[in-house]
mmCIF file of C-alpha atoms in Angstrom:
data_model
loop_
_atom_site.group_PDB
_atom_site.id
_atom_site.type_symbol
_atom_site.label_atom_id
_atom_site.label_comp_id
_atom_site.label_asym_id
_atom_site.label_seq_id
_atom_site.Cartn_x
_atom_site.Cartn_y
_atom_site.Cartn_z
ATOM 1 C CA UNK A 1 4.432 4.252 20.013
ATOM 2 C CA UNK A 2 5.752 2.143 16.885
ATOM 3 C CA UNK A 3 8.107 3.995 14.732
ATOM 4 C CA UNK A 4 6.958 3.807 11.715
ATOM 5 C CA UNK A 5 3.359 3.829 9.399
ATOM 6 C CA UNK A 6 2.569 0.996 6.997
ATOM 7 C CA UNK A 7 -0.170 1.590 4.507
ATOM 8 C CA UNK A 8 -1.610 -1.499 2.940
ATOM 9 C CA UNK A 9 -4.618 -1.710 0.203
ATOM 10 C CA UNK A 10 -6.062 -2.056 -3.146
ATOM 11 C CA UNK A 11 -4.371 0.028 -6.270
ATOM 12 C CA UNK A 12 -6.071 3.442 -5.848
ATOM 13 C CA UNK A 13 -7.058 3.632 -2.339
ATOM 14 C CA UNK A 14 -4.143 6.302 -2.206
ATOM 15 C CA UNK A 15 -1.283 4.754 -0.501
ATOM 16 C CA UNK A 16 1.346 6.588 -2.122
ATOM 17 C CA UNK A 17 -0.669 10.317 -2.177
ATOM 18 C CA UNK A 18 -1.437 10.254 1.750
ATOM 19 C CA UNK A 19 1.559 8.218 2.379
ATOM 20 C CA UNK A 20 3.653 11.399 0.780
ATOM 21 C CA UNK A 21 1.508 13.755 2.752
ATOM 22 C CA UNK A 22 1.352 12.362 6.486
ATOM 23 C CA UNK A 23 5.748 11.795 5.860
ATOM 24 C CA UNK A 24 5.716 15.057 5.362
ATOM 25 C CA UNK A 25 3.048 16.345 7.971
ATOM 26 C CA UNK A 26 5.158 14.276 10.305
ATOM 27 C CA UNK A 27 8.585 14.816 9.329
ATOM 28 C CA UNK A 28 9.269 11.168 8.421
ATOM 29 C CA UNK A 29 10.626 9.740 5.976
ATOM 30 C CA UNK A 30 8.382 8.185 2.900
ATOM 31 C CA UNK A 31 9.261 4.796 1.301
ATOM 32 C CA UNK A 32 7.074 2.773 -1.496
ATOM 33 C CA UNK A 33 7.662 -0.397 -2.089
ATOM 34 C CA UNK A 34 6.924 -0.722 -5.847
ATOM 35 C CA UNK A 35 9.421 2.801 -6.434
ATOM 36 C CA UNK A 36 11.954 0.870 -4.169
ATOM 37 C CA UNK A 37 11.739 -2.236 -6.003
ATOM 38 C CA UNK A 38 11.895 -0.014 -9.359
ATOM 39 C CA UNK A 39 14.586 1.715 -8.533
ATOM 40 C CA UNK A 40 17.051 -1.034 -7.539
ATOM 41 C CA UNK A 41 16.314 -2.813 -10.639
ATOM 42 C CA UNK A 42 15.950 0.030 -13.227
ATOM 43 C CA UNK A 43 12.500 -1.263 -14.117
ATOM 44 C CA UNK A 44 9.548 -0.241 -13.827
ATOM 45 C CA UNK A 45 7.392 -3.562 -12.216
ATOM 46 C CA UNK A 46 4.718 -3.530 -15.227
ATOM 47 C CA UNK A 47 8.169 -4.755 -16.815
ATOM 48 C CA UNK A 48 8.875 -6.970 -14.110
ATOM 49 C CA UNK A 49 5.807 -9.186 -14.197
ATOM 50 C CA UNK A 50 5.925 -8.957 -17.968
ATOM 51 C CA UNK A 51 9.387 -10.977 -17.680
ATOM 52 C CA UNK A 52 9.730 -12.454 -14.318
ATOM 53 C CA UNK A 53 6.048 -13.243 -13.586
ATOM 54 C CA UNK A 54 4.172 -12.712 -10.688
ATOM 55 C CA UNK A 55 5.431 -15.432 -8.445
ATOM 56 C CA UNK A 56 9.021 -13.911 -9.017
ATOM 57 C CA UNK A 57 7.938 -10.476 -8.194
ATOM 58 C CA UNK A 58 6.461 -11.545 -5.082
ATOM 59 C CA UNK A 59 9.915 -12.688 -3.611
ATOM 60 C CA UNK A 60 11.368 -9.274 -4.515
ATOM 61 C CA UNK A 61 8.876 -7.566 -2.347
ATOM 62 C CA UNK A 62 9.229 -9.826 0.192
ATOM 63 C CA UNK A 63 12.521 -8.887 0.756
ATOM 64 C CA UNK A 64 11.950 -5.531 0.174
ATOM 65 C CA UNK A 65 9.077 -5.247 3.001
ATOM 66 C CA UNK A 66 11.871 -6.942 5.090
ATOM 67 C CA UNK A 67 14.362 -4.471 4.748
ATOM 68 C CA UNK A 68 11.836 -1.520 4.799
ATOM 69 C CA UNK A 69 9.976 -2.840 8.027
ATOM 70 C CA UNK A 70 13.496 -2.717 9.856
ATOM 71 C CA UNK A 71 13.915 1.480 9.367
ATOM 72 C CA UNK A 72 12.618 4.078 11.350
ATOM 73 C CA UNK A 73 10.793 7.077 10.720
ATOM 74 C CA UNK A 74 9.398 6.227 8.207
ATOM 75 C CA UNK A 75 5.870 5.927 6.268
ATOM 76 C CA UNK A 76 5.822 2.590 3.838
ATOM 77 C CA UNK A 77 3.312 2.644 1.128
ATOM 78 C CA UNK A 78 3.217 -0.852 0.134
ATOM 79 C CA UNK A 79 2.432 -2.302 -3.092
ATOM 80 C CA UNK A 80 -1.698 -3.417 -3.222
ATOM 81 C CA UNK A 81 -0.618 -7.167 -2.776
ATOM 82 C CA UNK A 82 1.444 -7.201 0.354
ATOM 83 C CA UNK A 83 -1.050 -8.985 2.407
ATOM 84 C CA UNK A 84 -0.916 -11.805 -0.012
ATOM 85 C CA UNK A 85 2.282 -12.754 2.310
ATOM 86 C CA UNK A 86 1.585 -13.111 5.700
ATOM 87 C CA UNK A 87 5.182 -12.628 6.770
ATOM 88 C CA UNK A 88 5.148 -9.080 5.347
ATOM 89 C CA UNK A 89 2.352 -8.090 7.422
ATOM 90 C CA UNK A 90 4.282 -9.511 10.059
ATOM 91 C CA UNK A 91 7.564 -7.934 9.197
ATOM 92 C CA UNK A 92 5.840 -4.726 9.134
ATOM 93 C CA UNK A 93 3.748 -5.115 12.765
ATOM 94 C CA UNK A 94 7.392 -5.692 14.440
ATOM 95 C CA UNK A 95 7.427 -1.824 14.219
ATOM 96 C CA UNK A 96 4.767 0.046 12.590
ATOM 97 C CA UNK A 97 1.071 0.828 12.824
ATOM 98 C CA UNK A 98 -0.892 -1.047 9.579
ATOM 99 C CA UNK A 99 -3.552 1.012 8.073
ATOM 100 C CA UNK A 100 -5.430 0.317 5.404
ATOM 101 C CA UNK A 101 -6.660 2.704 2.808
ATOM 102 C CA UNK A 102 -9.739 1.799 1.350
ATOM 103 C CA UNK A 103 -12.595 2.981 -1.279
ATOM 104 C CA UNK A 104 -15.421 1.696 -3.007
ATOM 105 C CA UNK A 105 -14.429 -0.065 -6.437
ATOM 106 C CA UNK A 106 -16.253 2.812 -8.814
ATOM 107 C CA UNK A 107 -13.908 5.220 -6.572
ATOM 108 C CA UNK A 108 -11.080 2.483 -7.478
ATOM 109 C CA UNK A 109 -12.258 2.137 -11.164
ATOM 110 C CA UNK A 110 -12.414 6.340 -11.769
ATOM 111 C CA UNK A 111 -8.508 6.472 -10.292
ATOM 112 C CA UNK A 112 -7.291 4.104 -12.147
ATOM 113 C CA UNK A 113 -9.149 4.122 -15.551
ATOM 114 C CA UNK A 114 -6.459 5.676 -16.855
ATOM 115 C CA UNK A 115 -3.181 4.132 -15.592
ATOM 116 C CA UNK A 116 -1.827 1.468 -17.524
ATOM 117 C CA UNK A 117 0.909 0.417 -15.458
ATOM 118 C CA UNK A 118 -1.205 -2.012 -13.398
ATOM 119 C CA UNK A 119 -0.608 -5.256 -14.889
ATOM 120 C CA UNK A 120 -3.189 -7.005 -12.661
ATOM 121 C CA UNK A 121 -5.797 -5.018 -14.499
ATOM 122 C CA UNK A 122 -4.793 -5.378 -17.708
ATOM 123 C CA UNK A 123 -7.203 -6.533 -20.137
ATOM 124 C CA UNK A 124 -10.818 -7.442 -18.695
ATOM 125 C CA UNK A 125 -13.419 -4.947 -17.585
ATOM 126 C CA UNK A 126 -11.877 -3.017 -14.994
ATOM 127 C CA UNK A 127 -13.925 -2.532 -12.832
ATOM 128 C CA UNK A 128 -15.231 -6.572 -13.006
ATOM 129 C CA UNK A 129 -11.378 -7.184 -12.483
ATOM 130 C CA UNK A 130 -11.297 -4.570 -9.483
ATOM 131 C CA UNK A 131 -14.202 -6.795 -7.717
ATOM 132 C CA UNK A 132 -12.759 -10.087 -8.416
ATOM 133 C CA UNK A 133 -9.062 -9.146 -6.835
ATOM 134 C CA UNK A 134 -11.194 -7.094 -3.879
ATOM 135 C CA UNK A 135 -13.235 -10.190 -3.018
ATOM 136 C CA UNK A 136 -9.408 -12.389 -3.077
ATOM 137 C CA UNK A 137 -7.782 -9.958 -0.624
ATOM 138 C CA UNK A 138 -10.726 -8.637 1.726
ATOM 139 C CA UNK A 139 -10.303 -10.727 4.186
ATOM 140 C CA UNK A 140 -6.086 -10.217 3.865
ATOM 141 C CA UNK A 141 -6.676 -6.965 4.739
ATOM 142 C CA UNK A 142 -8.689 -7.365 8.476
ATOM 143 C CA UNK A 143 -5.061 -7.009 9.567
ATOM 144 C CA UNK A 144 -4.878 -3.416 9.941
ATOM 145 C CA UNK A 145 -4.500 -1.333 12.905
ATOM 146 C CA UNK A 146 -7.050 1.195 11.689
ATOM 147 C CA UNK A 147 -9.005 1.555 8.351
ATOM 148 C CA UNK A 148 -10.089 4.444 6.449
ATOM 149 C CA UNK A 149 -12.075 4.580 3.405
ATOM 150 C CA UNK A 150 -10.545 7.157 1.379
ATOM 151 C CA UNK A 151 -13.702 7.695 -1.103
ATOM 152 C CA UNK A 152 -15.010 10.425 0.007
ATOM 153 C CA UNK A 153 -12.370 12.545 1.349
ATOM 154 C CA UNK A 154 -9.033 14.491 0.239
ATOM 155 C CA UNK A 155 -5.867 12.931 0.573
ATOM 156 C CA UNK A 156 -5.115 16.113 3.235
ATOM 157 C CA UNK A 157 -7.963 14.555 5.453
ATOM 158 C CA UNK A 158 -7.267 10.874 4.899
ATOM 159 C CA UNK A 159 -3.764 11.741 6.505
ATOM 160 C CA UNK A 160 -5.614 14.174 8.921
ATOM 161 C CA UNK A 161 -7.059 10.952 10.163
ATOM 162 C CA UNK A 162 -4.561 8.604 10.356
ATOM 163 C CA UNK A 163 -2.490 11.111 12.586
ATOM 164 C CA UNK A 164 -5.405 11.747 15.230
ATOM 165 C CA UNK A 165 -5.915 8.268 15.236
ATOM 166 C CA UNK A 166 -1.885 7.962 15.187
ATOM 167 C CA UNK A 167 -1.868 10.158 18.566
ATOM 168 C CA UNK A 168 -5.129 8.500 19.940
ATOM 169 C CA UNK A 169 -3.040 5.488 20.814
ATOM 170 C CA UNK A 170 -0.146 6.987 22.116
ATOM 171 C CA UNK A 171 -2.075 9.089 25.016
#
């Protein structure tokens, strides 16, 4: 069974909630990218694509998947555009199971109405701007292990799911 869990997806799908919750279920360790990134630079990442732009930002999670990927026991929530980079997906298959957390944009648009610390959604309708980016990075995301839509259920049964499907596939 691989180590660790990865969770990839779009802003509000509930990476970091459920990613929190099955570390904990599971008595693993829980890692996001974005707080990691954050952290070693003592700025929050609205801050860094305000002043280093997109492309830099990019890099920095790029090496931060890297490192990440290489641990054990741990859950990753990853920041929504880490498939934009096939080598993190890659990094991340060496040793865990992807899953991607999913919901339907309105689902997407109610979470994040008000959070202004997405700087991909800044400005334009959001939820026009949550369809455009969705229809850039669906097909990024068909590289998943397992996929759960996370609209209609808790955060407790998203990572309900993910660890019977977890256990599935080591029987």
């Amino acid at each position: 069974m691989k180590k660790n869990i990865a969770l990839i997806g779009f802003m509000g799908a509930g990476k970091t909630l459920i990613g929190q919750i099955l570390a904990q279920r599971l008595q693993m360790d829980f890692l996001d990218t974005d707080t990691v990134i954050e952290k070693e630079l003592q700025t929050p990442v609205p801050q860094i694509f305000a002043e280093k732009g997109e492309p830099w930002f990019r890099q920095k999670e790029k090496e931060t998947v890297r490192k990440l990927a290489t641990l054990e026991n741990s859950v990753i929530a990853t920041g929504g555009g880490v498939v934009l980079d096939p080598e993190n997906i890659g990094a991340l298959r060496e040793n865990a199971l992807i899953v991607c957390l999913s919901a339907r944009p309105e689902v997407i648009c109610e979470r994040l109405k008000k959070d202004t610390g997405r700087p991909l959604l800044a400005g334009e309708d959001l939820l026009i701007k949550i369809n455009t980016i969705l229809a850039e990075r669906r097909e990024k995301y068909r590289c998943a292990d397992f996929y759960l839509d996370t609209s209609g259920v808790t955060p407790q049964e998203a990572a309900e799911e993910i660890i019977r499907f977890r256990q599935g596939r080591s029987s």
